[in-house]
Coordinates of C-alpha atoms in Angstrom, one line a residue:
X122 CA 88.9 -96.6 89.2
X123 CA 85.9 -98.2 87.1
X124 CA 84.8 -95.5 84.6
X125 CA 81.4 -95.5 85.1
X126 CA 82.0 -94.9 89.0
X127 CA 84.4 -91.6 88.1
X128 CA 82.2 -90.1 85.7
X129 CA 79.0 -90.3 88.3
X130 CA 81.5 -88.7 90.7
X131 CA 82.4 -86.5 88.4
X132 CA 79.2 -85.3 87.5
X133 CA 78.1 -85.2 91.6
X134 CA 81.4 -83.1 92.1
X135 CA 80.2 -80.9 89.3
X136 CA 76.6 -80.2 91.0
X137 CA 78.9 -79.6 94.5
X138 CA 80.9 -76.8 92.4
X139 CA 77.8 -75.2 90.9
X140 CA 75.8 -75.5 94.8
X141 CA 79.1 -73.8 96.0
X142 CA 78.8 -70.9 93.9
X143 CA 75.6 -70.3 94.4
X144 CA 76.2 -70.3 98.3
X145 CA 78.6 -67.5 97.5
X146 CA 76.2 -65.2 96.1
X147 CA 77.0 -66.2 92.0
X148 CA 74.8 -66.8 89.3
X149 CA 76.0 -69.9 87.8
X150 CA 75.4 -71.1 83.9
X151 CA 76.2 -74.9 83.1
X152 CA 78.0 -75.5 79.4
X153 CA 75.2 -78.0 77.4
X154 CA 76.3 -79.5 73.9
X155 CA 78.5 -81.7 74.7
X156 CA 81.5 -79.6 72.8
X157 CA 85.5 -79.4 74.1
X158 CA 84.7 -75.7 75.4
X159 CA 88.1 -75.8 77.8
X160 CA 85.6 -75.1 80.9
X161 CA 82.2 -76.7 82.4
X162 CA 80.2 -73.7 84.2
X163 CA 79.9 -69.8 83.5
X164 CA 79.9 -67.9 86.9
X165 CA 78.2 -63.9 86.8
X166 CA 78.3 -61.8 89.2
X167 CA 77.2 -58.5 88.3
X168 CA 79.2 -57.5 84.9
X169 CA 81.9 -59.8 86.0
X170 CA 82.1 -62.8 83.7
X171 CA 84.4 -66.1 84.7
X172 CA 84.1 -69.5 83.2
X173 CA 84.8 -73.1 85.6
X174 CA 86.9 -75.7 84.3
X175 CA 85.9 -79.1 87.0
X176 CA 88.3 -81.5 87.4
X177 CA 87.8 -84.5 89.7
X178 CA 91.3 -86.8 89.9
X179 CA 91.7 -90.0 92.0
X180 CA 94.6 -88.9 93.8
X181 CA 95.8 -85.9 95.4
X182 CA 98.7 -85.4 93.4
X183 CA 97.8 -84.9 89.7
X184 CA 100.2 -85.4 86.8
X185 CA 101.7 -82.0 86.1
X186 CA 100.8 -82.4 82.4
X187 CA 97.4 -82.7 83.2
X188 CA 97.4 -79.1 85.4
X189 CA 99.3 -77.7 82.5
X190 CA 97.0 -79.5 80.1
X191 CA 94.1 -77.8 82.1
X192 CA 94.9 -74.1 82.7
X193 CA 96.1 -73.8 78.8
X194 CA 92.5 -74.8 77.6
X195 CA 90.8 -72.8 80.7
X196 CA 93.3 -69.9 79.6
X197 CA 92.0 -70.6 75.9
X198 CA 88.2 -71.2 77.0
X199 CA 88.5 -67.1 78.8
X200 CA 90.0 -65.5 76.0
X201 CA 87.4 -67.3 73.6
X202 CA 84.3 -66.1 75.9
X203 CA 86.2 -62.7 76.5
X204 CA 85.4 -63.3 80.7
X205 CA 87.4 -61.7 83.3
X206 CA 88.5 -64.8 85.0
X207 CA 89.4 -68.6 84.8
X208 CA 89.3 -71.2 87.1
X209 CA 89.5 -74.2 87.5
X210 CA 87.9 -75.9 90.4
X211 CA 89.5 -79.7 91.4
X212 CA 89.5 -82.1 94.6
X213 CA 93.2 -82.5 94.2
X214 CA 96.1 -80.2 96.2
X215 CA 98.8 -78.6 93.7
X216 CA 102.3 -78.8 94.4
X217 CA 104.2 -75.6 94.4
X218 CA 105.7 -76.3 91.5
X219 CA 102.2 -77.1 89.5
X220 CA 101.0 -73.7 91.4
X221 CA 103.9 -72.2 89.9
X222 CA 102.2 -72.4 86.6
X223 CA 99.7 -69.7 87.1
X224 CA 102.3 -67.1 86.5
X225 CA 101.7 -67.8 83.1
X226 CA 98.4 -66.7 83.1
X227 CA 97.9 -63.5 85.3
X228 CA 94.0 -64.5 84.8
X229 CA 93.1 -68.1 85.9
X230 CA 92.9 -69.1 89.6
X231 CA 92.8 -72.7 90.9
X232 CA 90.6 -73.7 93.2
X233 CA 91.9 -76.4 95.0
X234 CA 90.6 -78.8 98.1
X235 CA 91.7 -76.7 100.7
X236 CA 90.0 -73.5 98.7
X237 CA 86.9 -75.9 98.2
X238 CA 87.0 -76.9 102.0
X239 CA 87.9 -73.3 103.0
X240 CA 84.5 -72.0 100.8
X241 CA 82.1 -75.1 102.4
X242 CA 82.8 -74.5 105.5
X243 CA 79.8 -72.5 106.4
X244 CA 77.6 -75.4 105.0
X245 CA 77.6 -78.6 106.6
X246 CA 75.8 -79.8 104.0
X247 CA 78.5 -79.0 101.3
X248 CA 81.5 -79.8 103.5
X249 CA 80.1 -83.2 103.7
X250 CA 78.9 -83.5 100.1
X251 CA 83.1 -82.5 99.5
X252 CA 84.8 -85.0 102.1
X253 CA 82.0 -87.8 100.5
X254 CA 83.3 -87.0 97.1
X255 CA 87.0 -87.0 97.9
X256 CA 87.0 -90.0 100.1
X257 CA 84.9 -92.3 96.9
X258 CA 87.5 -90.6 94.1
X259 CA 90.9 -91.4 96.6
X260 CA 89.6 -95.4 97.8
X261 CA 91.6 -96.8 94.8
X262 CA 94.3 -95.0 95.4
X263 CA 94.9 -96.2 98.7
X264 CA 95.1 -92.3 99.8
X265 CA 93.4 -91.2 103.4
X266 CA 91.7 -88.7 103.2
X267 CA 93.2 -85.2 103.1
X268 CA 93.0 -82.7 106.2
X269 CA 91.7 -79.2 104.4
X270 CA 95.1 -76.4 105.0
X271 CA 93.6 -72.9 106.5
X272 CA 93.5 -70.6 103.4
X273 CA 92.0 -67.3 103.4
X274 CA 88.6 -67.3 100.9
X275 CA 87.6 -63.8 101.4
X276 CA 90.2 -62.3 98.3
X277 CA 89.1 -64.9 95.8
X278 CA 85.8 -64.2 96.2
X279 CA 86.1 -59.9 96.4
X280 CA 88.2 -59.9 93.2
X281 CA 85.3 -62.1 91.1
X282 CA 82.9 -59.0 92.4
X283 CA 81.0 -60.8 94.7
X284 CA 80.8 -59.6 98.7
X285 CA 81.3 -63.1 100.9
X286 CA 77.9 -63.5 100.9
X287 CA 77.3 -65.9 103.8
X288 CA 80.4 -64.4 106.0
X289 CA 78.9 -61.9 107.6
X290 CA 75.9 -64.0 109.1
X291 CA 78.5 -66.8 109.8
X292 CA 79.7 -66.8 113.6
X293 CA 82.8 -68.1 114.5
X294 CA 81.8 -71.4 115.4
X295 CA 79.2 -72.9 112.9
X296 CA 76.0 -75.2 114.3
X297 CA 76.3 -78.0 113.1
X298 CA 72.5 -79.9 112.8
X299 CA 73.3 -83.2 115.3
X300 CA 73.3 -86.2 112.9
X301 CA 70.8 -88.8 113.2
X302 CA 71.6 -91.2 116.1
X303 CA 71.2 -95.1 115.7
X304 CA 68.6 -94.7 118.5
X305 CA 66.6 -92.8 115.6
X306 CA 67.6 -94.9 112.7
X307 CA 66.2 -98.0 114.7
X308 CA 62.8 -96.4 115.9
X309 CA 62.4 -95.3 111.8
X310 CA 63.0 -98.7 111.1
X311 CA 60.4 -100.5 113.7
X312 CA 57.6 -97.8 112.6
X313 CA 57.6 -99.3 108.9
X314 CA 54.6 -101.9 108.4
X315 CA 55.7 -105.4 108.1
X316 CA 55.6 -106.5 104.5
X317 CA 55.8 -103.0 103.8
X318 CA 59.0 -103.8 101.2
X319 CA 59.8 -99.8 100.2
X320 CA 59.8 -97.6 103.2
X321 CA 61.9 -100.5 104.9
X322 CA 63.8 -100.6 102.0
X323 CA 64.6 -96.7 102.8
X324 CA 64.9 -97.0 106.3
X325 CA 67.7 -99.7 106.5
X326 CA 69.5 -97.7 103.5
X327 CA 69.5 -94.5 106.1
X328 CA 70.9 -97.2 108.7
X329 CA 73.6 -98.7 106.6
X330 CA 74.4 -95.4 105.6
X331 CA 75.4 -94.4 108.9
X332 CA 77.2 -97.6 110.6
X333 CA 79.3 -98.0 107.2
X334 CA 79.8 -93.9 106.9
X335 CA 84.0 -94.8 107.5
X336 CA 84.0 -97.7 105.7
X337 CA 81.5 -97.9 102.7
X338 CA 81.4 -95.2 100.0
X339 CA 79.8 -94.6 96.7
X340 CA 76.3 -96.0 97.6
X341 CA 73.9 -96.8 94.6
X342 CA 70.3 -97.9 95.0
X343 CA 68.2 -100.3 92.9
X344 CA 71.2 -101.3 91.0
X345 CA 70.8 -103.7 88.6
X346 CA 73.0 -107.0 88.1
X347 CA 75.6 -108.1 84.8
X348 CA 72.7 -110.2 83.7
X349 CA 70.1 -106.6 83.6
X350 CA 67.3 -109.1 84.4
X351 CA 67.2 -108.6 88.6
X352 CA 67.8 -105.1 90.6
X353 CA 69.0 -105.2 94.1
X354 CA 68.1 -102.9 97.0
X355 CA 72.2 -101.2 97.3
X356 CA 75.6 -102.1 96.6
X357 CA 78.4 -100.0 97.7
X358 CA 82.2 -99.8 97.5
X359 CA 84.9 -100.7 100.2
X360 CA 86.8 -98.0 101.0
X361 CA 88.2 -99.3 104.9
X362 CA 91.9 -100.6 104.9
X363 CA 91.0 -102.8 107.9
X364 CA 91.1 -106.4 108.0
X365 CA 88.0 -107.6 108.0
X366 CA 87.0 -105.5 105.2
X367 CA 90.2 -106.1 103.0
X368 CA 89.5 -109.8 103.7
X369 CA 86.8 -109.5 101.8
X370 CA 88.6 -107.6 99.2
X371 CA 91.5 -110.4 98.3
X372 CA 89.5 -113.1 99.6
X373 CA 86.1 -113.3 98.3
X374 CA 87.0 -110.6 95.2
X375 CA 84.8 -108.3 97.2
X376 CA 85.4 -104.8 96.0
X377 CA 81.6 -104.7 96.1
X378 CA 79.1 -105.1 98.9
X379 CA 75.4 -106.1 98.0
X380 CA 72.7 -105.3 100.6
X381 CA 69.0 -107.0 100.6
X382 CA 66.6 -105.5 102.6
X383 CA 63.7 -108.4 103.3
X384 CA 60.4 -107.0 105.2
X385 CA 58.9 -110.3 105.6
X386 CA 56.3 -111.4 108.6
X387 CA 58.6 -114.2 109.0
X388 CA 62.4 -115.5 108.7
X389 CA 63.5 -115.5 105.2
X390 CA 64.1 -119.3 103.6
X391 CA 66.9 -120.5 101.6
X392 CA 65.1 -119.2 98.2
X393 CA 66.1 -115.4 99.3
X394 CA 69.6 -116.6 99.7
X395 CA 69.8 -118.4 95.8
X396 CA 68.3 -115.0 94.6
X397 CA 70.5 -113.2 95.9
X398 CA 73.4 -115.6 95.4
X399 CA 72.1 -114.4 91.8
X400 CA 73.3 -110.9 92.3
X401 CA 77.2 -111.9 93.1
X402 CA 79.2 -111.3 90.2
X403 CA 83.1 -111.7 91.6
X404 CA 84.4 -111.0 88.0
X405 CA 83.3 -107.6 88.3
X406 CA 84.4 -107.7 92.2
X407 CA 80.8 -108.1 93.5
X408 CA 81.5 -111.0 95.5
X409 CA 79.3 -110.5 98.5
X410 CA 76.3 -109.5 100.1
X411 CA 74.7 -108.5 103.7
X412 CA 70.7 -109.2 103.9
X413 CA 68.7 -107.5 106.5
X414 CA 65.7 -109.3 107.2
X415 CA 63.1 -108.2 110.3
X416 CA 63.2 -111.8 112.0
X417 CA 66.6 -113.5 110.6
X418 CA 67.0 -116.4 109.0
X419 CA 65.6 -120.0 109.3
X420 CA 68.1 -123.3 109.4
X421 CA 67.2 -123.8 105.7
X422 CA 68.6 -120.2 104.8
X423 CA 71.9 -120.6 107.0
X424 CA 72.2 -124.3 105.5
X425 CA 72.2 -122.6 101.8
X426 CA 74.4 -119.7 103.1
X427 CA 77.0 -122.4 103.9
X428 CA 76.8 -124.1 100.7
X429 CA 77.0 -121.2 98.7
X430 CA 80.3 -120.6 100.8
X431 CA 81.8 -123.7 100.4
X432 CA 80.7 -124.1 96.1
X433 CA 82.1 -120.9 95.7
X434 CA 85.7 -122.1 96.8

């Protein structure tokens, strides 16, 4: 996975951990300075004290050396800070034998995806912000996503002092608020002024967002291009395994998919397609783009379109 990708999940899968705690009734500390600590967040509740060690991996299976890795520095990092407990929070699923491990240290707890999926639950909003995560951290592994095991929450939170704070006014069957519907997306799209360039901007983000939800992850907006000179509206990453979409993968070195969004009071000219022919960068797998424009495309555009295609090979 591209290193600057990880570490912006990483640091999103570090707010999810910290917004999770916080659901469940903790008072959560991040670590600032920058120093090898052996843990990322400090967790209170009450007088009990337990530090967070946050580990995102790209697969679901983790080298055992890295769990063992991890639990000796949490298992340092507790004894250091003299708290109660240690644990350390990842995306991943441990095998029994990498479980197995924690009999070394009576103390430390691992919160794993299913504990993670088991402890969103009652939030839509977190169980989403978890399966968004996982499925951008698993695409280059070629994993599917993983289906969350039942677990029972309710000990691992009573033993770090806190009641289940959000149990007890949880019924069975959580509401879920309905998504937004394409019928919505569209009308949101039609009441932005034309030549209006930001509010359409955000509008057809919301509606690329939700026809590409299964197949596009790890959306960034007003990214700018290898040259730092130009910023385009949003790229995003393929994470489908159908054809069309792995087509563009080994075909067009398309790991990458830029999206221009043009408000113009007429159809957009072959100049919009050389700038944004300008953003492709198939070196860095960024080989193609999708522009949404209010009333298409002239025969100039499509003629350029076509050329690009064929100069490109």
């Amino acid at each position: 996975m591209d290193a600057r990708n990880l570490s912006r999940l990483g640091f999103r899968f570090e707010d999810f951990i910290q917004a999770l705690f916080k659901r469940h009734g903790f008072t959560v500390e991040p670590i600032l300075g920058g120093r090898d600590l052996g843990h990322d967040l400090i967790v209170r509740s009450g007088a009990t004290l337990a530090i967070v060690e946050v580990k995102l991996y790209s697969s679901m299976t983790p080298a055992s050396r890295n769990i063992a890795q991890s639990l000796e520095n949490l298992e340092r990092g507790r004894l250091n800070t003299g708290a109660m407990f240690g644990i350390l929070a990842t995306n991943s699923r441990l095998s029994p034998s990498q479980g197995s491990q924690l009999d070394r240290f009576p103390n430390l707890r691992v919160y794993d995806f299913d504990v993670l999926s088991a402890l969103a639950a009652s939030d839509p909003d977190l169980a989403l912000e978890l399966e968004d995560i996982n499925r951008g951290a698993l695409v280059f592994r070629g994993e599917d996503l993983p289906t969350a095991q039942a677990v029972a929450t309710a000990p691992l939170i009573a033993e770090l002092g806190v009641a289940d704070a959000v149990s007890s006014d949880v019924p069975d069957e959580v509401p879920v608020a309905p998504p937004q519907t394409g019928a919505q997306l569209c009308a949101d799209i039609h009441r932005v002024g034309k030549t209006v360039a930001k509010p359409f901007e955000k509008a057809c983000e919301a509606a690329v967002r939700y026809l590409f939800k299964d197949e596009l992850v790890a959306f960034d907006d007003q990214h700018r291009s290898h040259t730092t000179h130009n910023i385009f509206d949003l790229v995003a990453r393929i994470a489908s395994k159908e054809d069309f979409w792995q087509a563009l993968i080994t075909d067009f070195r398309a790991r990458y998919v830029v999206f221009e969004f043009k408000n113009y009071d007429k159809k957009i000219t072959q100049r919009e397609i050389y700038t944004t022919e300008k953003y492709l960068y198939p070196v860095a797998m960024r080989g193609a783009a999708i522009i949404v424009s209010r009333h298409g495309a002239d025969a100039g555009a499509d003629q350029a379109m076509r050329g690009a295609l064929r100069e490109s090979g």
